[in-house]
Structure formats: structure tokens, C-alpha cells
Amino acid sequence: MGTVFLGRSPDGRLVAVKMLRAEHAWDTEFRGRFRSEVNRAREVPGFCTAAVLDADPDHETPYLVVEYVDGPSLSEVIRERGPLDGGTLHSVAVGVATALAAIHGVGVIHRDLKPQNVLFSLGTPKVIDFGIARALEVTSRHTRTDQMVGTVAYMAPERFDNDADRTVGPAADVFAWGVVVAYAATGRTPFWADSPAATAARILTQPPDLTGLDGSLRELVGRTLAKDPNERPTAYQLLDLLLEAETGGSLAQRPELLRAAEAVQHTGRVPLSDVREPAPPGRQRMTRLVAVGAVATVVCAGIGFALSRHDVDEELASFAPSSSPSAPAASGKSRIQGPGVSDRLDRRGLWKADRASGSAGGWCTFDERMLATTHDSVLHRCRGPQDLFAGDQTIGVDVGIVTKGACALVWFRSVDKRGYVASFCENEVRLGLDESAGNGFNSEQRVAVSAFRVGQTHRTGITVQNGTAEVTVDGKPVLSMPVTDPQLVSGRVVLGALNDASQGDATVAFANVDLRSPVAGQPAHFTDPTTGSSQSVVRLYSYDPVAHSAVAEPILLMDSADYCKQFKIDPADIKCSDPFQVVESRTKVTIPVRSAPKLTSWESAGGWEGVVSVRAGTGQSISASKFTKWLAGKEEGGLVAVTTTGGELTTLTRIDQF
């Protein structure tokens, strides 16, 4: 197709910029078709699709701008984890079918559906590049008669027709759906052969090999792989059949996916005869540009192998709990909406203890603070959250040197043990690009400082803004450097220890860590459960009765009418017809829990009524084992109403309606 760049929109959001191949630029017919296809692609609702945000067909090199999906493709997931099964496989099948129904519902045909075009961001499946292949394929067929756009293994038989431009319709995408699902279930395509030509021959003449695919899904995949496109179900029929065939309650555990699929069932449904050819360039219907900062539409969620969440709307701000006064604050006009993490590090929570694992290289333990110790290795990393931070960010953490010769390390934008790192030692602070699997620095800067004496604690900060990282100690800048590596635009924040003396064990201490992405737009006010006394609702990820801690994300439950009014959403939007909306802060916190807290369960015989106003203490008492068993079954966390007293959880009420 061309070259894809990671870009930043004027309001700071990360986007994918697709620059099409230069040889297409001279073709005026291509520009017209490209313009038409992009205009229609903008109409596709955001049900499991990556939005087309902007395009310029008249640029010297035509390009389009699409939503940036920061996650692996389905092909990468299968390659790394193996074939999918059970509820996870069924959810992927439903998610991709939902996307196809949304795409076909506005008269667009994908033409290049394959595992590489199904991406996951925090577990959310999104189909990309819909509609664009058509414009490229027409140009290719005019310039080279033997060239097609697409991957042979996923092409329907009619794609090989000499007049495929006239005969290919939505049924070709349904065929590709069958191949994608078969691949997800078995790790291979059903017409696989040694060469593309042999694969094409099998697609045209042989039945599919569906060995390893069982049950109702096998029958449905077989129907979508019929040679005759008229014998295949439409995308809407496919989605209906998938929802009817759902067993085991897998979709009940993924309410957002279910709501998205049901919403698509009641929208669009353009008849096959209305899937239209592109209009001539001068007669194209004007469509509204999808703004980068628009309120998020319903998305699919709940894939079983990863976290997935209904992302907070772009115009909402992230939760901002109290932190040390000297923690760095976001500044400037950056508007990236990203995750947040806050942990006192006085107990197991977002960061884990690992001494019991028997690692000879070192360990991390908790004793009113987190202690990182090297043993037989030069350095040791503590196991912490997997959240990825892109663009501007701030990091604040209390650092103490426990033993002589020890250095505290803070990696940021860390990917596979490569990333930027700040080192806080007794006599100097260092900042550099760590390119040697964590054992050294490149492009290193150092500054002498006498602040880090053994036994003392200081507030350290790292602020990444406008391509520059600045390190502070107790609020005072000490050094900075550009952060311009194109392969490190996002990554994890990791805490650890370095033995700078090269003898004996080396120990450092961390406390009160606070990781932030700059917020965007009008703030939404979330209750901070880590301070004061309050009642609120959170998404609970873990409850550790031994460490007396819980990992949770503050959220808001809002009546949909109030939600749409507050955030200026068209009342006709599908969101406004739902009973309620979940607004997420995208910030995870570790909350202290009182010994033997009150555990209850809230159930409403009246259905969804009352769920918005549910508060802790309104449910029926349940046992600790029943509560923890329920939470263990929530792959993406369960919604829990909590009561806190003095920043300590005293009551947890599970909300079973979710």
C-alpha cells in the first residue's frame, strides 16, 4: 500500500499516517477513486473499526490519517500464543463480524481482510484499512494486468475472475472472515499450499480443510467459504447466527462486545444492491470529517487473552489522585489521553514481590516501601504494571539509597529491556538510552550531585515533553536530553536497582510512585479512593487479603441521558439509548484494605434500574471465598462499589449486573 508513519495530530493525539506509493500519484482515476473510498470509509461507525480521521487525495503523494492502534495483530497473537479456542475464539469471530457489518452497512467493501488487518489495543479488536484496497487494486489492474491487491490465502474465488472489479461484492469479505476465523482456530489457513498459485487453485477447486475447528462455528465457517458468493450469509446474517450460536456465557462476560454487536444489528443494513460503485470525482457526496477529538463510539471489548476496556472519551480528563507535592506536573499544551498509575509501594499491589521466585539475580520486597536488591546480577528489575505510556508523560517517585554503591534505576519507554533510563546514585545522576539489554548506557549524560546519601530519601521526577526528557531531584532540574528514537515512541515504566560497586548485594528503596499522561479537555471528576472517606465505584482488578491491598481503577456510572447531555453527544447516538454509561479514568491505583473488610453483593430484581446509584453497603453479605472466586472470573476486572475510611477500603460490594 505504501509507507505508514506514526504521527501526532495538532491536538497531540497519536495517529497513523499512510503515505501511498508514489507511482499511484500520477493517475487521476486513482485519485478520484481514492477520494470516493475515503469519503465512504469516514462514514463507517466505530464498531470494532479503526476510524479514518483525515485524508488528502490531492496531495503530491496521496495520504490518509487513521486512528493509531497500539497493539499486536491477530497474526502476531497466534504466532506468539498459538491458536485460540472457546470463548476467546468466539469473541474474535463476533468482533470481526461486527466490524464487517458496520463496514458493509455504509456500502463499503474491505477487500483485504486478513489477520494482519485485525489489531488489538488493550484487548480490543479493531479492523483497519477497510475500503482502501479497492482504489489501489483498480490502479494496479490498469498498470499491471497480473497484479492484485490482497493476500491470496484470504481471497474469495470471484477475486480471481478476469472482471473481478464488477463481480466482487461484500460476499468476498465474508469469505475472508471464514479464512480468518479458521486461521485463528487452527494456526493455518484452510486452503494452504506450497505456493500462491497452488493456494489459488485450491480456493477455486477444493473444499476447505477445517480440521481442528469444531461445533457450530465449524459449520458457520464452512458456509462462509462456499465457492458461490450467493450461498454465503451476509455480514448481518453472519452476526445474527453467531449471536444465536453463542454458548457458555462468553459474551455475557463481555458486555461491551455484546452491546456493539446488537447495536450493529439495528443500524445500517444496506441492501446488497445498494453497495455502490464510486461516484465520479465531481459528484461525490460530502461527508463530515471525523474529528480526532470526537467522543468515542461504542467499541468491541473483552477478548480473553488481554485486558480490554471502554476507553474514556477523548474529551475527558484522566483521574488525578493526590501525590507528593514535589511530584512533577504536566505542563504545556499536550493533549494526549493516556493511562495513569499511582501506588504508595508500601505493600504488594501494582508492583509485585518476587523473592519467593528464587531468582538468584535479585529480588523485590515490601517493608513500608519497595526494596529492590541485586544479588548475583549487576541489576534487577521489579515486576510492575504493563501499561504503555506514549508521547508526553510525567514520572514521580521517592528514591532512597539503602546500601553503598547502589543506584536506583527508572526506565521509561522501555520495550524488551531497551529504552531510556535515569540512574540515581550516591554521587551522580545519569540519563541515557539503554541499548544493551539493560546492562549499560548509550548517549549517556551525567551530572554530579551529592543529594543521594545512604539512608536519605528524595523525590525524583522525569518529565517527557515535546521530545525532551528532563530529570528533577526534589523539584530542581538536574539534566535533560532529547528522546527521539523512532522505535521508542511508547513503552513501560520500570523500577529497579543497579550495583555500581560490583561487589556484594546492592539495595535501593522506592515509594509513592505516580505515572501520568497529560489529560485532555474538560475534566471528569473521579473520586480518589486512596484518600479521605468516600463511596464510589471502581473496576477492581485484584484483591489481596494477605497484603491488605486492592488494585482498582476509579470510574463513573452515569445515566446515559445525563452522559449524552454533559458531553454534548447527539441524542440519536446509540450510546444515548443504553441504560447507563461507564466512564473510565484509565488510572490504576493500589488501595489499602482494612483487615477483614465487609464483603457484599448487589443484585437488583428490577434489572438495570438503580445500578447508577448503587453504593457500598446496599448488598447482601457474602463470604471472602465467594467474593474472590467471583473476581477471579472477571478477566478484565469486576465493577465494585467501595466505601473508604481514611483512605482504607472498609466495604466492597460486587455489582453482579455487569
XYZ file of C-alpha atoms in Angstrom:
658
model
C 0.000 0.000 0.000
C 2.775 2.419 0.874
C 4.587 3.603 3.970
C 2.985 4.068 7.386
C 4.309 6.729 9.758
C 3.488 7.284 13.404
C 2.297 10.883 13.603
C 0.887 13.376 16.038
C -2.288 15.345 15.320
C -2.499 19.078 16.107
C -4.141 18.300 19.441
C -1.390 15.837 20.399
C -3.087 12.516 19.687
C -1.017 9.740 18.105
C -2.233 8.737 14.642
C -1.108 6.507 11.768
C -0.280 8.423 8.565
C -0.430 6.224 5.480
C 1.528 7.679 2.523
C 0.511 5.799 -0.616
C 3.039 4.641 -3.167
C 4.364 7.415 -5.419
C 3.591 5.539 -8.633
C -0.141 5.957 -7.955
C 0.076 9.747 -7.656
C 0.065 10.465 -11.403
C -3.181 8.527 -12.051
C -6.157 10.925 -11.942
C -8.591 7.986 -11.988
C -6.893 6.590 -8.897
C -7.148 9.926 -7.099
C -10.867 10.061 -7.838
C -11.479 6.519 -6.628
C -9.288 7.102 -3.580
C -11.238 10.246 -2.689
C -14.537 8.415 -3.018
C -13.435 5.388 -0.986
C -12.025 7.559 1.808
C -15.203 9.621 2.000
C -17.244 6.461 2.402
C -14.783 4.983 4.897
C -15.295 8.051 7.081
C -18.950 7.072 7.395
C -18.166 3.692 8.969
C -19.254 3.721 12.647
C -16.724 2.793 15.278
C -17.916 -0.741 15.962
C -14.640 -2.679 16.058
C -13.053 -0.495 13.366
C -10.171 1.985 13.402
C -11.566 5.358 12.347
C -10.426 7.168 9.207
C -9.688 10.667 10.517
C -8.442 12.672 7.538
C -7.071 12.356 4.007
C -5.692 14.428 1.148
C -6.211 12.753 -2.242
C -4.840 15.881 -3.967
C -1.517 15.962 -2.117
C 1.615 15.391 -4.179
C 1.679 11.943 -2.583
C -1.884 10.998 -1.526
C -2.219 10.068 2.115
C -4.770 9.285 4.762
C -4.743 9.568 8.552
C -6.305 6.837 10.659
C -6.695 6.029 14.321
C -3.452 4.673 15.773
C -3.998 1.212 17.292
C -1.130 0.436 19.647
C -1.314 -3.324 19.859
C -0.467 -6.640 18.184
C -2.225 -8.017 15.135
C -4.198 -11.256 15.205
C -1.376 -12.910 13.263
C 1.146 -11.868 15.928
C -1.117 -13.147 18.705
C -1.475 -16.552 17.016
C 2.251 -16.730 16.308
C 3.171 -15.958 19.931
C 0.339 -17.690 21.828
C -0.934 -20.356 19.460
C -4.466 -20.979 18.170
C -7.469 -19.617 20.062
C -10.402 -21.621 21.371
C -13.559 -21.394 23.473
C -14.948 -18.013 24.386
C -11.834 -16.193 23.162
C -12.209 -17.589 19.632
C -15.941 -16.916 19.585
C -15.378 -13.323 20.724
C -12.861 -12.725 17.941
C -15.346 -14.173 15.433
C -18.093 -11.882 16.738
C -15.792 -8.837 16.846
C -14.626 -9.188 13.238
C -18.173 -9.932 12.045
C -19.374 -6.824 13.875
C -16.743 -4.755 12.054
C -17.757 -6.210 8.675
C -21.420 -5.478 9.332
C -20.541 -1.880 10.239
C -18.388 -1.536 7.111
C -20.948 -3.082 4.763
C -23.707 -1.062 6.423
C -22.487 2.125 4.738
C -21.764 0.469 1.393
C -18.008 -0.141 1.812
C -16.238 -3.380 0.876
C -12.962 -4.168 2.648
C -11.307 -6.411 0.005
C -8.192 -7.071 2.117
C -9.433 -8.631 5.372
C -6.679 -10.770 6.887
C -5.158 -11.349 10.368
C -2.638 -8.543 9.844
C -5.564 -6.124 9.460
C -7.149 -7.130 12.779
C -5.330 -5.279 15.562
C -5.747 -5.412 19.328
C -5.374 -2.420 21.641
C -5.733 -3.448 25.303
C -7.590 -6.481 24.017
C -9.979 -4.508 21.823
C -10.189 -5.934 18.242
C -10.211 -3.323 15.502
C -10.321 -3.901 11.759
C -8.170 -1.487 9.752
C -7.664 -0.494 6.090
C -11.259 -1.086 5.005
C -12.249 0.243 1.579
C -8.785 1.457 0.613
C -7.714 -1.699 -1.218
C -10.343 -1.089 -3.897
C -8.817 2.134 -5.146
C -5.349 0.570 -5.137
C -6.465 -2.606 -6.870
C -8.174 -0.750 -9.705
C -4.984 1.232 -10.341
C -2.842 -1.928 -10.168
C -5.062 -3.732 -12.648
C -4.739 -0.803 -15.058
C -0.962 -0.670 -14.749
C -0.127 -4.373 -14.422
C -2.616 -6.958 -15.598
C -1.077 -9.687 -13.436
C -1.207 -7.741 -10.145
C -3.863 -7.796 -7.451
C -4.050 -6.118 -4.062
C -4.585 -8.613 -1.278
C -3.259 -11.856 0.169
C -4.098 -14.913 -1.944
C -4.961 -17.179 1.006
C -7.834 -14.847 2.022
C -9.222 -14.145 -1.473
C -12.644 -15.445 -2.453
C -12.903 -17.415 -5.737
C -14.538 -14.484 -7.533
C -11.480 -12.342 -6.772
C -9.614 -14.336 -9.443
C -12.159 -13.578 -12.150
C -10.898 -11.572 -15.121
C -13.589 -8.993 -14.454
C -13.343 -9.069 -10.670
C -13.896 -5.323 -10.460
C -17.513 -5.920 -11.457
C -18.160 -9.229 -9.675
C -16.557 -8.731 -6.260
C -19.023 -7.669 -3.564
C -19.492 -7.891 0.220
C -19.602 -11.699 -0.016
C -15.823 -11.662 -0.681
C -15.291 -10.125 2.758
C -17.497 -12.821 4.324
C -15.298 -15.457 2.647
C -12.217 -13.745 4.094
C -13.907 -13.765 7.540
C -14.184 -17.554 7.299
C -10.485 -17.887 6.452
C -9.505 -15.511 9.300
C -11.556 -17.432 11.885
C -10.234 -20.786 10.656
C -6.702 -19.405 10.943
C -7.391 -18.106 14.471
C -8.689 -21.553 15.500
C -6.016 -23.741 13.879
C -2.988 -21.559 13.149
C -3.248 -22.242 9.394
C -5.463 -21.199 6.501
C -7.981 -23.762 5.149
C -6.619 -23.717 1.569
C -2.912 -23.667 2.416
C -0.483 -24.877 -0.275
C 3.209 -24.558 -1.106
C 2.810 -21.549 -3.389
C 0.311 -18.730 -4.035
C -0.635 -20.317 -7.357
C -1.361 -23.668 -5.696
C -3.314 -21.913 -2.935
C -5.426 -20.106 -5.539
C -6.092 -23.415 -7.292
C -7.354 -24.967 -4.053
C -9.579 -21.961 -3.357
C -11.123 -22.374 -6.822
C -11.494 -26.181 -6.851
C -11.103 -27.821 -3.422
C -13.191 -27.875 -0.219
C -11.652 -26.156 2.840
C -9.662 -28.146 5.383
C -11.331 -27.259 8.710
C -9.628 -29.917 10.816
C -9.348 -28.604 14.365
C -12.437 -26.403 14.154
C -15.448 -27.923 15.911
C -19.067 -27.271 16.802
C -21.416 -24.679 15.388
C -18.514 -22.399 14.481
C -17.141 -25.050 12.095
C -20.488 -25.262 10.296
C -20.775 -21.492 10.043
C -17.204 -21.075 8.754
C -17.923 -23.744 6.163
C -20.947 -21.782 4.920
C -18.879 -18.607 4.529
C -16.316 -20.495 2.407
C -18.807 -21.552 -0.255
C -17.486 -21.161 -3.807
C -20.668 -19.401 -4.912
C -20.929 -15.974 -3.246
C -24.739 -16.246 -3.334
C -24.554 -19.222 -0.949
C -22.688 -17.279 1.737
C -24.529 -15.408 4.504
C -24.352 -11.632 4.539
C -22.336 -9.969 7.294
C -25.548 -9.184 9.158
C -26.831 -12.744 8.805
C -23.417 -13.975 9.923
C -23.568 -11.797 13.031
C -27.120 -12.963 13.791
C -26.051 -16.611 13.520
C -23.005 -16.053 15.725
C -25.094 -14.476 18.469
C -27.644 -17.282 18.237
C -24.883 -19.913 18.431
C -23.215 -18.336 21.478
C -22.995 -20.832 24.335
C -21.175 -20.908 27.642
C -21.881 -17.295 28.502
C -18.679 -15.959 26.899
C -20.434 -12.852 25.562
C -22.169 -12.283 28.891
C -18.670 -11.752 30.294
C -18.028 -9.177 27.550
C -20.998 -6.791 27.752
C -19.457 -4.091 25.547
C -18.851 -6.568 22.736
C -22.420 -7.790 23.045
C -23.813 -4.247 23.043
C -21.737 -3.328 19.980
C -22.890 -6.414 18.076
C -26.526 -5.765 18.981
C -26.167 -2.097 18.013
C -24.838 -3.053 14.576
C -27.789 -5.417 14.137
C -30.107 -2.404 14.326
C -28.119 0.040 12.208
C -27.053 0.213 8.571
C -28.136 -2.985 6.806
C -27.623 -1.538 3.334
C -29.124 -3.999 0.809
C -26.554 -5.731 -1.364
C -27.953 -3.944 -4.406
C -27.157 -0.619 -2.742
C -23.439 -1.304 -2.286
C -22.447 1.317 -4.764
C -19.696 1.989 -7.214
C -17.640 5.121 -6.534
C -19.227 8.266 -7.927
C -17.244 10.368 -10.390
C -14.923 12.831 -8.608
C -17.157 15.805 -9.340
C -20.328 14.214 -7.917
C -19.149 12.896 -4.582
C -21.405 13.292 -1.594
C -19.874 15.447 1.117
C -19.289 13.704 4.432
C -18.486 15.065 7.817
C -14.856 14.836 8.841
C -14.421 12.602 11.849
C -12.579 14.817 14.319
C -9.641 13.377 16.222
C -11.099 14.627 19.491
C -14.625 13.318 18.929
C -16.345 11.409 21.680
C -15.528 7.715 21.432
C -18.085 5.409 19.886
C -19.013 2.002 21.209
C -16.158 -0.424 20.633
C -15.812 -4.165 20.922
C -14.100 -5.434 24.025
C -13.458 -8.431 26.191
C -11.045 -10.658 24.299
C -9.986 -13.285 26.794
C -6.203 -13.102 26.486
C -5.782 -9.391 27.276
C -7.310 -6.523 29.175
C -9.899 -4.527 27.299
C -11.906 -1.542 28.409
C -14.387 1.025 27.196
C -11.838 3.811 26.809
C -12.596 7.131 28.445
C -13.789 9.696 25.917
C -11.073 11.862 24.409
C -12.679 14.974 25.888
C -12.483 13.572 29.415
C -9.521 14.050 31.685
C -7.794 11.222 33.499
C -8.144 10.671 37.221
C -5.643 12.714 39.227
C -5.172 11.451 42.792
C -3.203 13.338 45.365
C 0.525 12.761 45.354
C 3.687 14.171 46.806
C 3.753 17.970 46.393
C 7.093 17.737 44.683
C 5.930 15.281 42.025
C 6.369 16.669 38.527
C 3.258 18.101 36.973
C 2.211 18.018 33.349
C 2.717 21.315 31.639
C 2.389 22.834 28.201
C -0.444 22.200 25.768
C -0.014 18.497 25.091
C -3.394 16.767 24.887
C -2.517 13.096 24.773
C -5.032 10.976 26.632
C -3.122 8.124 28.199
C -3.044 5.862 31.227
C -2.157 6.729 34.797
C -0.696 4.655 37.637
C -0.431 5.521 41.334
C 0.951 3.320 44.128
C 2.360 4.073 47.581
C 4.602 0.991 47.212
C 4.083 0.113 50.866
C 2.579 -3.302 50.018
C 2.003 -5.675 47.108
C -0.299 -4.154 44.531
C 0.537 -2.846 41.091
C 4.130 -3.875 41.813
C 4.807 -7.453 42.922
C 7.186 -9.110 45.377
C 9.412 -11.706 43.722
C 11.776 -13.009 46.404
C 9.775 -16.236 46.642
C 10.510 -16.931 42.997
C 14.065 -17.913 43.884
C 15.723 -15.575 41.399
C 19.474 -15.508 42.008
C 19.801 -12.222 40.134
C 17.972 -10.236 42.806
C 14.578 -9.608 44.337
C 11.956 -7.020 45.242
C 10.250 -6.980 48.649
C 7.989 -4.681 50.680
C 8.681 -3.215 54.123
C 6.753 0.091 54.312
C 8.365 0.774 50.909
C 9.550 -1.325 47.978
C 13.135 -2.580 48.279
C 14.926 -3.607 45.083
C 18.072 -5.696 45.628
C 20.703 -7.049 43.251
C 22.389 -10.312 44.148
C 24.291 -12.309 41.537
C 23.428 -9.858 38.784
C 24.538 -6.293 38.116
C 20.931 -5.121 38.110
C 17.425 -6.274 38.937
C 14.034 -5.093 37.669
C 10.903 -5.167 39.805
C 7.740 -6.630 38.307
C 5.257 -3.825 37.791
C 2.275 -2.795 35.636
C 2.285 -3.486 31.920
C 0.674 -0.162 30.964
C 2.294 1.550 27.967
C 2.931 5.299 28.019
C 3.309 7.145 24.718
C 4.208 10.737 23.987
C 4.408 13.204 26.849
C 4.362 11.797 30.368
C 5.449 12.514 33.930
C 7.031 10.145 36.425
C 7.362 10.900 40.110
C 8.810 8.515 42.729
C 10.563 8.755 46.105
C 14.045 7.210 45.878
C 16.408 6.168 48.652
C 19.865 4.537 48.587
C 19.961 1.747 51.201
C 23.466 0.318 50.686
C 26.679 1.927 49.469
C 27.370 1.504 45.781
C 23.709 1.053 44.891
C 21.859 3.062 42.231
C 18.112 3.359 41.730
C 17.030 2.975 38.099
C 13.890 4.269 36.412
C 13.379 3.053 32.836
C 10.783 4.766 30.670
C 9.549 3.984 27.160
C 11.012 0.565 27.866
C 10.452 -2.128 25.233
C 12.075 -5.569 25.587
C 14.688 -4.263 28.067
C 15.616 -1.436 25.731
C 14.648 2.139 26.499
C 15.571 5.379 28.188
C 16.776 5.176 31.773
C 17.601 7.533 34.625
C 20.038 6.349 37.290
C 20.168 7.899 40.775
C 23.428 7.108 42.592
C 25.298 8.437 45.639
C 27.450 10.865 43.689
C 25.762 11.420 40.368
C 22.587 11.270 38.323
C 22.693 9.736 34.851
C 20.299 9.836 31.931
C 20.704 7.935 28.714
C 19.481 5.489 26.120
C 19.930 1.902 27.314
C 20.532 -0.220 24.211
C 22.360 -3.197 25.699
C 19.576 -5.215 27.330
C 19.766 -3.128 30.462
C 23.468 -3.502 31.230
C 24.742 -0.148 30.045
C 24.062 3.243 28.572
C 24.464 4.807 25.182
C 24.135 8.549 24.528
C 24.638 8.916 28.270
C 24.630 12.189 30.172
C 25.822 12.573 33.769
C 25.712 15.293 36.345
C 27.443 15.344 39.717
C 25.080 15.562 42.681
C 25.659 14.938 46.360
C 21.991 14.589 47.348
C 21.742 10.796 47.329
C 23.442 9.819 50.548
C 22.857 6.396 52.066
C 19.757 6.425 54.268
C 18.182 9.558 52.757
C 15.080 9.772 50.537
C 14.483 12.298 47.774
C 11.637 12.961 45.368
C 12.750 12.287 41.801
C 10.895 13.244 38.653
C 11.103 12.647 34.933
C 9.066 14.839 32.606
C 8.881 13.944 28.910
C 7.540 16.819 26.877
C 7.914 17.914 23.260
C 10.591 15.308 22.562
C 12.775 16.114 25.582
C 13.176 14.283 28.909
C 14.076 16.360 31.991
C 15.156 14.849 35.316
C 14.497 16.630 38.608
C 15.575 15.943 42.188
C 13.383 17.484 44.902
C 11.781 19.622 42.226
C 15.058 21.057 40.868
C 16.137 20.295 37.280
C 19.461 18.465 37.072
C 19.772 17.342 33.421
C 17.864 16.677 30.209
C 18.252 15.020 26.811
C 16.249 14.541 23.573
C 14.117 11.401 23.326
C 13.885 10.948 19.575
C 14.439 7.230 18.932
C 11.682 6.325 16.401
C 11.436 2.799 17.856
C 10.754 4.075 21.374
C 7.650 6.217 20.966
C 5.929 4.286 23.757
C 6.789 1.742 26.415
C 6.576 0.702 30.039
C 7.950 2.401 33.138
C 10.172 0.016 35.122
C 11.818 0.403 38.542
C 14.965 -1.451 39.581
C 18.400 -1.445 41.210
C 21.984 -1.345 39.889
C 25.103 -2.466 41.709
C 27.573 0.312 40.886
C 30.209 -1.080 43.271
C 30.300 -4.529 41.620
C 30.563 -6.350 44.944
C 28.045 -7.618 47.481
C 24.318 -7.007 47.297
C 23.001 -3.556 46.433
C 19.620 -2.293 47.683
C 17.552 0.795 46.891
C 14.091 1.877 48.064
C 11.094 3.274 46.162
C 7.859 4.833 47.468
C 4.888 6.913 46.280
C 5.183 6.311 42.564
C 2.953 8.378 40.286
C 2.898 7.927 36.495
C 0.811 10.296 34.384
C -0.094 11.105 30.810
C -1.288 14.669 30.178
C -5.061 14.999 30.279
C -7.340 16.349 27.581
C -10.300 18.660 27.543
C -12.946 19.203 30.198
C -12.132 17.241 33.361
C -14.414 14.485 34.566
C -14.230 14.271 38.343
C -13.449 10.844 39.731
C -13.415 10.084 43.440
C -9.970 9.320 44.842
C -10.419 6.159 46.966
C -6.846 6.359 48.301
C -7.533 9.416 50.482
C -10.263 10.519 52.855
C -13.633 8.829 53.359
C -15.997 8.310 50.443
C -18.269 5.999 48.497
C -17.615 5.355 44.821
C -17.496 2.703 42.109
C -14.271 1.182 40.778
C -13.180 -1.501 38.362
C -11.462 -3.975 40.675
C -8.562 -5.914 39.155
C -7.253 -7.721 42.236
C -7.888 -8.112 45.963
C -5.053 -9.425 48.136
C -6.295 -10.201 51.684
C -2.778 -11.143 52.815
C -1.133 -7.897 51.687
C -4.327 -5.951 52.582
C -4.398 -4.289 49.183
C -6.606 -3.894 46.135
C -5.739 -2.745 42.610
C -8.573 -0.717 41.128
C -9.496 1.896 38.537
C -11.891 4.693 39.602
C -14.866 5.009 37.243
C -18.137 6.909 36.902
C -21.514 5.268 36.344
C -23.756 7.743 34.559
C -27.313 7.635 33.308
C -26.992 7.687 29.503
C -29.240 10.722 29.130
C -27.090 12.700 31.579
C -23.947 11.377 29.907
C -25.003 12.490 26.425
C -26.129 15.873 27.733
C -22.931 16.546 29.662
C -20.614 15.533 26.829
C -22.740 17.043 24.046
C -23.476 13.788 22.234
C -26.288 13.687 19.686
C -29.331 12.163 21.469
C -29.778 9.892 18.437
C -26.398 8.269 19.117
C -26.608 4.596 20.089
C -24.923 5.406 23.410
C -27.841 7.549 24.495
C -30.276 4.634 24.235
C -28.319 2.437 26.641
C -29.428 2.292 30.289
C -26.161 3.785 31.538
C -22.568 4.572 30.594
C -19.293 3.605 32.237
C -16.742 6.448 32.135
C -13.262 5.183 32.940
C -10.418 7.191 34.422
C -7.745 4.982 32.810
C -5.816 5.274 36.073
C -4.938 2.264 38.206
C -4.241 2.682 41.916
C -3.279 0.420 44.798
C -5.664 0.960 47.718
C -5.045 -0.229 51.306
C -7.753 -2.603 52.563
C -8.854 -2.947 56.173
C -8.281 -6.369 57.695
C -11.428 -8.465 57.123
C -13.445 -5.817 55.245
C -17.199 -6.177 54.784
C -17.922 -8.025 51.525
C -21.365 -7.818 49.927
C -23.108 -8.486 46.614
C -25.597 -6.107 44.936
C -28.369 -7.631 42.873
C -31.405 -5.828 41.517
C -34.545 -7.759 40.695
C -35.630 -4.763 38.629
C -32.908 -5.209 36.027
C -30.641 -2.237 35.349
C -32.698 0.258 37.320
C -30.766 1.599 40.250
C -27.333 0.489 39.055
C -26.154 4.086 38.619
C -26.930 4.939 42.222
C -25.704 1.733 43.846
C -23.364 2.337 46.761
C -21.383 0.085 49.042
C -23.336 -1.410 51.892
C -26.547 -1.896 49.905
C -25.906 -5.550 49.068
C -26.188 -8.913 50.777
C -23.199 -10.156 52.784
C -21.107 -12.854 51.106
C -18.057 -14.881 52.122
C -14.500 -13.916 51.245
C -14.071 -17.100 49.192
C -17.209 -16.356 47.162
C -16.066 -12.778 46.540
C -12.550 -13.773 45.444
C -13.920 -16.574 43.236
C -16.222 -14.068 41.521
C -13.342 -11.639 40.979
C -11.112 -14.411 39.605
C -13.698 -14.998 36.891
C -13.544 -11.367 35.763
C -10.739 -11.351 33.223
C -10.958 -7.581 32.845
C -11.876 -6.706 36.404
C -15.282 -6.509 38.027
C -17.265 -3.396 38.890
C -17.349 -2.907 42.653
C -18.889 -0.230 44.847
C -16.488 0.644 47.655
C -16.562 2.528 50.920
C -13.285 4.010 52.112
C -12.487 5.417 55.536
C -9.273 7.374 55.889
C -8.059 6.094 52.517
C -8.648 2.464 53.506
C -11.269 0.191 51.938
C -13.775 -0.975 54.527
C -16.628 -2.310 52.345
C -16.600 -3.865 48.880
C -19.881 -4.578 47.071
C -19.698 -6.527 43.840
C -22.155 -5.390 41.141
C -23.444 -8.553 39.518
C -25.394 -6.774 36.781
C -22.165 -6.347 34.827
